[in-house]
mmCIF file of C-alpha atoms in Angstrom:
data_model
loop_
_atom_site.group_PDB
_atom_site.id
_atom_site.type_symbol
_atom_site.label_atom_id
_atom_site.label_comp_id
_atom_site.label_asym_id
_atom_site.label_seq_id
_atom_site.Cartn_x
_atom_site.Cartn_y
_atom_site.Cartn_z
ATOM 1 C CA UNK A 1 124.691 104.056 91.799
ATOM 2 C CA UNK A 2 122.788 105.469 94.713
ATOM 3 C CA UNK A 3 123.934 108.321 96.914
ATOM 4 C CA UNK A 4 122.544 109.821 100.084
ATOM 5 C CA UNK A 5 123.591 113.269 101.311
ATOM 6 C CA UNK A 6 123.008 114.528 104.829
ATOM 7 C CA UNK A 7 124.387 118.040 105.109
ATOM 8 C CA UNK A 8 123.974 118.546 108.851
ATOM 9 C CA UNK A 9 126.782 116.824 110.793
ATOM 10 C CA UNK A 10 125.323 118.005 114.081
ATOM 11 C CA UNK A 11 122.307 119.843 115.433
ATOM 12 C CA UNK A 12 121.371 121.307 118.808
ATOM 13 C CA UNK A 13 117.655 121.685 119.468
ATOM 14 C CA UNK A 14 115.707 122.807 122.506
ATOM 15 C CA UNK A 15 113.443 120.234 124.086
ATOM 16 C CA UNK A 16 109.838 120.315 122.834
ATOM 17 C CA UNK A 17 110.777 122.083 119.622
ATOM 18 C CA UNK A 18 110.280 120.478 116.236
ATOM 19 C CA UNK A 19 113.361 119.538 114.270
ATOM 20 C CA UNK A 20 113.954 118.811 110.590
ATOM 21 C CA UNK A 21 116.819 116.599 109.511
ATOM 22 C CA UNK A 22 117.792 117.034 105.879
ATOM 23 C CA UNK A 23 118.333 114.235 103.393
ATOM 24 C CA UNK A 24 118.768 114.380 99.647
ATOM 25 C CA UNK A 25 119.341 111.403 97.433
ATOM 26 C CA UNK A 26 120.452 110.541 93.956
ATOM 27 C CA UNK A 27 119.426 107.462 92.036
ATOM 28 C CA UNK A 28 118.570 106.353 88.542
ATOM 29 C CA UNK A 29 116.190 103.710 89.854
ATOM 30 C CA UNK A 30 112.480 104.188 89.264
ATOM 31 C CA UNK A 31 111.377 102.145 92.232
ATOM 32 C CA UNK A 32 113.123 102.714 95.519
ATOM 33 C CA UNK A 33 112.558 103.011 99.230
ATOM 34 C CA UNK A 34 113.752 105.661 101.654
ATOM 35 C CA UNK A 35 114.399 104.975 105.311
ATOM 36 C CA UNK A 36 115.324 106.820 108.454
ATOM 37 C CA UNK A 37 117.100 105.102 111.324
ATOM 38 C CA UNK A 38 118.072 106.282 114.786
ATOM 39 C CA UNK A 39 121.312 105.059 116.308
ATOM 40 C CA UNK A 40 121.822 105.798 120.010
ATOM 41 C CA UNK A 41 125.219 105.445 121.639
ATOM 42 C CA UNK A 42 124.557 101.734 122.220
ATOM 43 C CA UNK A 43 124.924 101.200 118.481
ATOM 44 C CA UNK A 44 121.621 99.545 117.676
ATOM 45 C CA UNK A 45 119.816 100.702 114.553
ATOM 46 C CA UNK A 46 116.234 101.657 115.301
ATOM 47 C CA UNK A 47 113.862 101.905 112.341
ATOM 48 C CA UNK A 48 111.831 105.117 112.373
ATOM 49 C CA UNK A 49 109.991 105.560 109.099
ATOM 50 C CA UNK A 50 109.779 104.362 105.495
ATOM 51 C CA UNK A 51 108.691 106.058 102.268
ATOM 52 C CA UNK A 52 108.253 104.260 98.985
ATOM 53 C CA UNK A 53 109.022 106.147 95.801
ATOM 54 C CA UNK A 54 105.503 105.581 94.500
ATOM 55 C CA UNK A 55 103.772 106.527 97.731
ATOM 56 C CA UNK A 56 101.757 109.657 97.090
ATOM 57 C CA UNK A 57 101.337 110.615 100.692
ATOM 58 C CA UNK A 58 104.113 111.478 103.094
ATOM 59 C CA UNK A 59 104.775 108.774 105.649
ATOM 60 C CA UNK A 60 104.027 109.414 109.301
ATOM 61 C CA UNK A 61 104.804 107.355 112.400
ATOM 62 C CA UNK A 62 103.830 108.969 115.665
ATOM 63 C CA UNK A 63 106.090 111.999 116.200
ATOM 64 C CA UNK A 64 108.015 111.230 113.014
ATOM 65 C CA UNK A 65 107.029 112.345 109.567
ATOM 66 C CA UNK A 66 108.876 112.233 106.298
ATOM 67 C CA UNK A 67 108.686 115.258 104.024
ATOM 68 C CA UNK A 68 109.055 113.542 100.650
ATOM 69 C CA UNK A 69 109.654 115.815 97.674
ATOM 70 C CA UNK A 70 110.318 113.509 94.775
ATOM 71 C CA UNK A 71 111.108 116.157 92.192
ATOM 72 C CA UNK A 72 113.735 117.632 94.483
ATOM 73 C CA UNK A 73 114.918 114.185 95.532
ATOM 74 C CA UNK A 74 114.645 115.043 99.171
ATOM 75 C CA UNK A 75 113.329 113.035 102.096
ATOM 76 C CA UNK A 76 113.624 115.146 105.204
ATOM 77 C CA UNK A 77 112.717 113.731 108.603
ATOM 78 C CA UNK A 78 110.597 115.880 110.873
ATOM 79 C CA UNK A 79 110.450 115.136 114.570
ATOM 80 C CA UNK A 80 107.710 116.992 116.378
ATOM 81 C CA UNK A 81 107.881 117.918 120.059
ATOM 82 C CA UNK A 82 111.442 116.719 120.543
ATOM 83 C CA UNK A 83 112.385 114.866 123.718
ATOM 84 C CA UNK A 84 115.683 114.377 125.523
ATOM 85 C CA UNK A 85 115.600 110.729 124.483
ATOM 86 C CA UNK A 86 115.708 111.769 120.841
ATOM 87 C CA UNK A 87 119.401 112.612 121.211
ATOM 88 C CA UNK A 88 121.214 110.197 118.884
ATOM 89 C CA UNK A 89 122.683 109.777 115.415
ATOM 90 C CA UNK A 90 120.130 109.777 112.635
ATOM 91 C CA UNK A 91 120.773 108.101 109.321
ATOM 92 C CA UNK A 92 118.903 108.460 106.063
ATOM 93 C CA UNK A 93 119.145 105.436 103.784
ATOM 94 C CA UNK A 94 117.758 104.099 100.541
ATOM 95 C CA UNK A 95 117.602 100.997 98.413
ATOM 96 C CA UNK A 96 116.197 99.895 95.119
ATOM 97 C CA UNK A 97 112.988 97.896 95.274
ATOM 98 C CA UNK A 98 112.293 95.129 92.790
ATOM 99 C CA UNK A 99 108.877 94.182 91.485
ATOM 100 C CA UNK A 100 109.382 90.593 92.606
ATOM 101 C CA UNK A 101 109.740 91.688 96.202
ATOM 102 C CA UNK A 102 113.501 91.378 96.463
ATOM 103 C CA UNK A 103 115.710 94.222 97.614
ATOM 104 C CA UNK A 104 119.322 95.250 97.856
ATOM 105 C CA UNK A 105 121.187 96.341 100.931
ATOM 106 C CA UNK A 106 120.879 99.912 102.101
ATOM 107 C CA UNK A 107 122.977 102.882 101.088
ATOM 108 C CA UNK A 108 123.403 105.211 104.044
ATOM 109 C CA UNK A 109 124.119 108.894 104.413
ATOM 110 C CA UNK A 110 126.828 110.102 106.779
ATOM 111 C CA UNK A 111 124.326 110.855 109.493
ATOM 112 C CA UNK A 112 123.313 113.783 111.673
ATOM 113 C CA UNK A 113 124.168 113.915 115.366
ATOM 114 C CA UNK A 114 121.116 115.385 117.055
ATOM 115 C CA UNK A 115 121.392 116.706 120.594
ATOM 116 C CA UNK A 116 118.265 117.767 122.439
ATOM 117 C CA UNK A 117 118.915 120.328 125.126
ATOM 118 C CA UNK A 118 116.676 120.777 128.199
ATOM 119 C CA UNK B 1 107.664 92.183 115.245
ATOM 120 C CA UNK B 2 110.667 90.820 113.394
ATOM 121 C CA UNK B 3 113.702 90.199 115.565
ATOM 122 C CA UNK B 4 117.295 89.747 114.451
ATOM 123 C CA UNK B 5 119.742 88.454 117.019
ATOM 124 C CA UNK B 6 123.480 89.001 116.675
ATOM 125 C CA UNK B 7 126.203 87.359 118.722
ATOM 126 C CA UNK B 8 128.662 88.141 120.223
ATOM 127 C CA UNK B 9 127.985 91.777 121.038
ATOM 128 C CA UNK B 10 131.635 92.390 121.834
ATOM 129 C CA UNK B 11 134.762 90.474 121.027
ATOM 130 C CA UNK B 12 138.416 91.172 121.657
ATOM 131 C CA UNK B 13 140.994 89.041 119.925
ATOM 132 C CA UNK B 14 144.683 88.933 119.162
ATOM 133 C CA UNK B 15 146.016 89.860 115.767
ATOM 134 C CA UNK B 16 146.091 86.872 113.429
ATOM 135 C CA UNK B 17 143.152 85.003 114.920
ATOM 136 C CA UNK B 18 139.761 84.443 113.281
ATOM 137 C CA UNK B 19 136.495 85.646 114.708
ATOM 138 C CA UNK B 20 132.993 84.403 113.882
ATOM 139 C CA UNK B 21 129.891 86.566 114.236
ATOM 140 C CA UNK B 22 126.420 85.051 114.043
ATOM 141 C CA UNK B 23 123.249 86.683 112.801
ATOM 142 C CA UNK B 24 119.929 84.934 113.420
ATOM 143 C CA UNK B 25 116.387 85.763 112.397
ATOM 144 C CA UNK B 26 114.332 84.652 115.387
ATOM 145 C CA UNK B 27 110.753 84.746 114.175
ATOM 146 C CA UNK B 28 110.971 84.741 110.410
ATOM 147 C CA UNK B 29 112.894 83.104 107.614
ATOM 148 C CA UNK B 30 115.496 85.139 105.787
ATOM 149 C CA UNK B 31 116.748 83.983 102.419
ATOM 150 C CA UNK B 32 118.821 87.136 102.280
ATOM 151 C CA UNK B 33 120.758 88.886 105.018
ATOM 152 C CA UNK B 34 123.085 91.861 104.810
ATOM 153 C CA UNK B 35 126.356 92.607 106.574
ATOM 154 C CA UNK B 36 127.500 96.156 107.266
ATOM 155 C CA UNK B 37 130.587 97.677 108.827
ATOM 156 C CA UNK B 38 130.727 100.933 110.729
ATOM 157 C CA UNK B 39 133.975 102.606 111.730
ATOM 158 C CA UNK B 40 133.895 105.077 114.666
ATOM 159 C CA UNK B 41 131.963 108.245 113.909
ATOM 160 C CA UNK B 42 131.225 107.081 110.387
ATOM 161 C CA UNK B 43 128.252 105.711 108.547
ATOM 162 C CA UNK B 44 127.301 102.113 107.854
ATOM 163 C CA UNK B 45 128.800 100.612 104.733
ATOM 164 C CA UNK B 46 127.332 97.541 103.093
ATOM 165 C CA UNK B 47 129.942 94.781 102.953
ATOM 166 C CA UNK B 48 128.076 91.878 101.456
ATOM 167 C CA UNK B 49 124.754 90.242 100.777
ATOM 168 C CA UNK B 50 124.370 86.800 102.283
ATOM 169 C CA UNK B 51 122.210 84.405 100.270
ATOM 170 C CA UNK B 52 120.847 81.184 101.736
ATOM 171 C CA UNK B 53 122.221 78.182 99.908
ATOM 172 C CA UNK B 54 124.492 80.121 97.581
ATOM 173 C CA UNK B 55 127.568 82.300 97.575
ATOM 174 C CA UNK B 56 127.536 85.715 99.142
ATOM 175 C CA UNK B 57 127.738 88.821 96.993
ATOM 176 C CA UNK B 58 130.476 91.206 98.090
ATOM 177 C CA UNK B 59 130.605 94.960 97.567
ATOM 178 C CA UNK B 60 133.499 96.454 95.692
ATOM 179 C CA UNK B 61 136.630 96.677 97.807
ATOM 180 C CA UNK B 62 135.596 94.006 100.324
ATOM 181 C CA UNK B 63 137.945 91.040 100.409
ATOM 182 C CA UNK B 64 136.071 87.763 100.003
ATOM 183 C CA UNK B 65 138.843 85.700 101.550
ATOM 184 C CA UNK B 66 139.079 88.054 104.501
ATOM 185 C CA UNK B 67 135.384 88.161 105.321
ATOM 186 C CA UNK B 68 133.885 84.708 104.906
ATOM 187 C CA UNK B 69 130.115 84.546 104.855
ATOM 188 C CA UNK B 70 128.072 81.393 105.280
ATOM 189 C CA UNK B 71 124.277 81.279 105.089
ATOM 190 C CA UNK B 72 123.562 77.624 105.702
ATOM 191 C CA UNK B 73 119.969 77.924 106.863
ATOM 192 C CA UNK B 74 117.001 80.242 106.475
ATOM 193 C CA UNK B 75 117.601 81.711 109.933
ATOM 194 C CA UNK B 76 121.369 81.918 110.281
ATOM 195 C CA UNK B 77 124.164 83.785 108.553
ATOM 196 C CA UNK B 78 127.714 83.911 109.871
ATOM 197 C CA UNK B 79 130.531 86.335 109.165
ATOM 198 C CA UNK B 80 134.055 85.138 109.859
ATOM 199 C CA UNK B 81 136.842 87.684 109.953
ATOM 200 C CA UNK B 82 139.902 85.622 109.086
ATOM 201 C CA UNK B 83 143.383 86.494 110.304
ATOM 202 C CA UNK B 84 142.094 89.646 111.917
ATOM 203 C CA UNK B 85 144.329 92.701 112.186
ATOM 204 C CA UNK B 86 143.903 95.943 114.131
ATOM 205 C CA UNK B 87 142.546 97.710 111.037
ATOM 206 C CA UNK B 88 139.644 95.223 111.062
ATOM 207 C CA UNK B 89 138.502 96.630 114.393
ATOM 208 C CA UNK B 90 135.033 97.963 113.752
ATOM 209 C CA UNK B 91 131.334 97.630 114.497
ATOM 210 C CA UNK B 92 129.783 94.866 112.390
ATOM 211 C CA UNK B 93 126.030 94.777 112.071
ATOM 212 C CA UNK B 94 123.701 92.498 110.160
ATOM 213 C CA UNK B 95 120.178 92.963 108.918
ATOM 214 C CA UNK B 96 117.375 91.018 107.348
ATOM 215 C CA UNK B 97 114.250 92.118 105.570
ATOM 216 C CA UNK B 98 111.124 90.109 106.370
ATOM 217 C CA UNK B 99 108.914 92.646 104.701
ATOM 218 C CA UNK B 100 109.746 96.117 103.371
ATOM 219 C CA UNK B 101 111.812 97.510 106.204
ATOM 220 C CA UNK B 102 115.157 96.074 107.210
ATOM 221 C CA UNK B 103 115.537 94.879 110.777
ATOM 222 C CA UNK B 104 119.008 95.145 112.266
ATOM 223 C CA UNK B 105 120.805 93.059 114.819
ATOM 224 C CA UNK B 106 122.316 94.830 117.825
ATOM 225 C CA UNK B 107 125.772 94.733 116.267
ATOM 226 C CA UNK B 108 129.124 93.231 117.201
ATOM 227 C CA UNK B 109 132.032 95.391 118.254
ATOM 228 C CA UNK B 110 135.312 93.793 117.232
ATOM 229 C CA UNK B 111 138.584 94.930 118.750
ATOM 230 C CA UNK B 112 141.761 93.384 117.405
ATOM 231 C CA UNK B 113 144.812 93.859 119.590
#
């Protein structure tokens, strides 16, 4: 079974500062994918970044980067130069990846409510 | 990019009625779609995996007869909440995975009176 742990229920950050959202995971799978999603108050799930378990380099997407430490089973999200529009719920998620290209549904953490203050 | 459309976005119904929610992949084919449920201030929980042309796979604790899933084509999956009760009120959201990442629909907020 897979498990995602997000230990920060809420965070307040000053605008323009960098912020790190913690995520640790537990799985017995050898091949898996890690995801971060942003969920604003509207409810939509916005994909931010993806890291495959066999990717040697940390993923980056614009202001988002994923600090992947496989031995520690952590996949923290780093947002650089935070903006007021970054205020939202952030979810870490994972799933097993199959060699044939198929995949299971996602297992989500409980989320972190990030509030950016001006 | 891949787009998943979900309809309706909001629905209010009386207790005992059935409600159907549609999930469509607009620009790709999806042999597999996923249905999640999110209660207020909680995380998303996978309910079931919808498979085109075959039966859905339900997660432990999800009632198959309560949440009927039909995936009749490569672009459409439907979730029917049968005989809905107030405890079924929740945010239901679907996703599909054209490649690697999962793309989510905008979600459907169900309120059962």
